[in-house]
Amino acid sequence: MSTAEHVNRLGLMLRLRQQEVDRLQTELAAKERLKARYRNTLTRMDALRDAVGASGAQAHPALALNVAGYKDHLQVLRASQAQDLALAEAEARQGAEALRAASLRQEALAQVRAQSADLLATHLKRQEQKRTDEMATQAWLRGGA
C-alpha cells in the first residue's frame, strides 16, 4: 500500500471515529437530559409532600389517614425515582467514560494521520526536488555540450 493510500485510509478511519464521538456525545446529552428530568420530578414530589402539611394537623381522622396514605405513596414513588436517578447517573458516567475513550482514540488517530500526511508531503517534495534537479542537470549538460 502506498503512503497516499495509507493517508486516505487513515482519513476514512478518522471520519468513522469522529462519527463515533458524535454519536456518543448525542447519547451523553440524552442521558444528561434524563437525569435533569428525574431531578425535577424529585423536586416536584418534595414540593407536593411539603404542600400537604402534617397529617396529624388534620381536623378529621379520615382526612388525616388520607394525607398519611398520600405521603406514603409519594415517598414510595420518590424512592423509585431516586433509584432511577441513581441508575441514570451511573449510565451517564459510563457514557462519559466511553466518550472520553473514543475521543482519545480519535485524537491518537488524528495524530497518526497528520504524521503520515507530513511524511507523504516530505516524500512528494523530495520527488519533485529530484525531478527539478534532474531537469536542471540535463539542461546544464545540453548547454555545456
Short mmCIF file of C-alpha atoms in Angstrom, two decimals:
data_model
loop_
_atom_site.label_atom_id
_atom_site.label_comp_id
_atom_site.label_asym_id
_atom_site.label_seq_id
_atom_site.Cartn_x
_atom_site.Cartn_y
_atom_site.Cartn_z
CA MET A 1 0.00 0.00 0.00
CA SER A 2 1.38 3.38 -0.95
CA THR A 3 1.74 6.20 1.52
CA ALA A 4 -1.04 8.17 -0.19
CA GLU A 5 -3.43 5.22 0.15
CA HIS A 6 -2.37 4.87 3.76
CA VAL A 7 -3.16 8.54 4.45
CA ASN A 8 -6.53 8.20 2.67
CA ARG A 9 -7.45 5.14 4.73
CA LEU A 10 -6.40 6.89 7.90
CA GLY A 11 -8.64 9.78 6.87
CA LEU A 12 -11.56 7.40 6.43
CA MET A 13 -10.87 5.81 9.80
CA LEU A 14 -10.66 9.28 11.33
CA ARG A 15 -14.10 10.20 9.94
CA LEU A 16 -15.53 6.97 11.37
CA ARG A 17 -14.01 7.74 14.76
CA GLN A 18 -15.47 11.24 14.60
CA GLN A 19 -18.89 9.76 13.87
CA GLU A 20 -18.50 7.53 16.92
CA VAL A 21 -17.54 10.53 19.07
CA ASP A 22 -20.54 12.48 17.72
CA ARG A 23 -22.88 9.57 18.46
CA LEU A 24 -21.54 9.21 21.99
CA GLN A 25 -21.90 12.97 22.57
CA THR A 26 -25.53 12.77 21.49
CA GLU A 27 -26.17 9.79 23.76
CA LEU A 28 -24.50 11.52 26.70
CA ALA A 29 -26.59 14.65 26.15
CA ALA A 30 -29.74 12.50 26.19
CA LYS A 31 -28.61 10.86 29.44
CA GLU A 32 -27.96 14.27 30.98
CA ARG A 33 -31.47 15.42 29.98
CA LEU A 34 -32.90 12.26 31.56
CA LYS A 35 -31.02 12.96 34.79
CA ALA A 36 -32.39 16.52 34.82
CA ARG A 37 -35.94 15.19 34.36
CA TYR A 38 -35.50 12.81 37.30
CA ARG A 39 -34.14 15.63 39.47
CA ASN A 40 -37.07 17.88 38.51
CA THR A 41 -39.52 15.10 39.30
CA LEU A 42 -37.94 14.58 42.71
CA THR A 43 -38.11 18.30 43.42
CA ARG A 44 -41.80 18.42 42.44
CA MET A 45 -42.56 15.39 44.61
CA ASP A 46 -40.85 17.05 47.57
CA ALA A 47 -42.89 20.19 46.95
CA LEU A 48 -46.12 18.15 46.82
CA ARG A 49 -45.25 16.40 50.07
CA ASP A 50 -44.41 19.67 51.79
CA ALA A 51 -47.55 21.38 50.46
CA VAL A 52 -49.85 18.83 52.13
CA GLY A 53 -48.57 19.55 55.63
CA ALA A 54 -48.57 17.30 58.65
CA SER A 55 -51.13 14.51 58.67
CA GLY A 56 -51.77 14.96 62.39
CA ALA A 57 -52.83 18.57 61.83
CA GLN A 58 -55.99 17.47 60.01
CA ALA A 59 -59.28 18.02 61.84
CA HIS A 60 -60.92 14.80 60.74
CA PRO A 61 -59.29 11.37 61.33
CA ALA A 62 -60.26 10.10 57.88
CA LEU A 63 -58.62 13.11 56.28
CA ALA A 64 -55.51 12.54 58.40
CA LEU A 65 -55.38 8.90 57.21
CA ASN A 66 -55.85 10.06 53.63
CA VAL A 67 -52.98 12.56 53.93
CA ALA A 68 -50.75 9.93 55.55
CA GLY A 69 -51.51 7.46 52.76
CA TYR A 70 -50.83 10.13 50.13
CA LYS A 71 -47.49 10.95 51.74
CA ASP A 72 -46.55 7.27 51.96
CA HIS A 73 -47.43 6.79 48.30
CA LEU A 74 -45.41 9.88 47.36
CA GLN A 75 -42.47 8.54 49.37
CA VAL A 76 -42.61 5.19 47.54
CA LEU A 77 -42.75 6.99 44.18
CA ARG A 78 -39.91 9.29 45.26
CA ALA A 79 -37.77 6.31 46.26
CA SER A 80 -38.41 4.75 42.86
CA GLN A 81 -37.48 7.99 41.10
CA ALA A 82 -34.35 8.34 43.25
CA GLN A 83 -33.32 4.82 42.28
CA ASP A 84 -33.94 5.61 38.61
CA LEU A 85 -31.86 8.78 39.01
CA ALA A 86 -29.00 6.79 40.51
CA LEU A 87 -29.12 4.37 37.57
CA ALA A 88 -29.24 7.26 35.10
CA GLU A 89 -26.23 8.86 36.80
CA ALA A 90 -24.30 5.59 36.58
CA GLU A 91 -25.18 5.26 32.89
CA ALA A 92 -24.14 8.87 32.31
CA ARG A 93 -20.78 8.21 33.99
CA GLN A 94 -20.28 5.17 31.77
CA GLY A 95 -21.29 7.21 28.73
CA ALA A 96 -18.88 9.99 29.68
CA GLU A 97 -16.07 7.47 30.09
CA ALA A 98 -16.88 5.90 26.72
CA LEU A 99 -16.89 9.36 25.15
CA ARG A 100 -13.53 10.17 26.75
CA ALA A 101 -12.05 6.91 25.47
CA ALA A 102 -13.46 7.43 21.97
CA SER A 103 -12.14 11.00 21.91
CA LEU A 104 -8.68 9.79 22.90
CA ARG A 105 -8.73 7.12 20.18
CA GLN A 106 -9.88 9.70 17.64
CA GLU A 107 -7.19 12.15 18.69
CA ALA A 108 -4.48 9.49 18.55
CA LEU A 109 -5.61 8.51 15.07
CA ALA A 110 -5.64 12.16 14.03
CA GLN A 111 -2.04 12.48 15.16
CA VAL A 112 -1.03 9.35 13.24
CA ARG A 113 -2.79 10.66 10.15
CA ALA A 114 -1.09 14.05 10.50
CA GLN A 115 2.31 12.38 10.81
CA SER A 116 1.60 10.19 7.79
CA ALA A 117 0.43 13.21 5.80
CA ASP A 118 3.62 15.06 6.77
CA LEU A 119 5.71 12.09 5.66
CA LEU A 120 3.82 11.95 2.38
CA ALA A 121 4.31 15.68 1.81
CA THR A 122 8.03 15.36 2.56
CA HIS A 123 8.30 12.40 0.20
CA LEU A 124 6.48 14.28 -2.57
CA LYS A 125 8.70 17.34 -2.08
CA ARG A 126 11.79 15.16 -2.34
CA GLN A 127 10.50 13.58 -5.54
CA GLU A 128 9.73 17.00 -7.01
CA GLN A 129 13.14 18.31 -6.00
CA LYS A 130 14.78 15.26 -7.55
CA ARG A 131 12.89 15.83 -10.83
CA THR A 132 13.83 19.51 -10.79
CA ASP A 133 17.49 18.65 -10.14
CA GLU A 134 17.48 16.09 -12.96
CA MET A 135 15.96 18.58 -15.39
CA ALA A 136 18.46 21.23 -14.33
CA THR A 137 21.32 18.78 -14.78
CA GLN A 138 20.09 17.84 -18.27
CA ALA A 139 19.73 21.48 -19.21
CA TRP A 140 23.24 22.27 -17.95
CA LEU A 141 24.71 19.29 -19.80
CA ARG A 142 22.97 20.31 -23.03
CA GLY A 143 24.09 23.89 -22.62
CA GLY A 144 27.68 22.90 -21.92
CA ALA A 145 27.97 20.39 -24.75
#
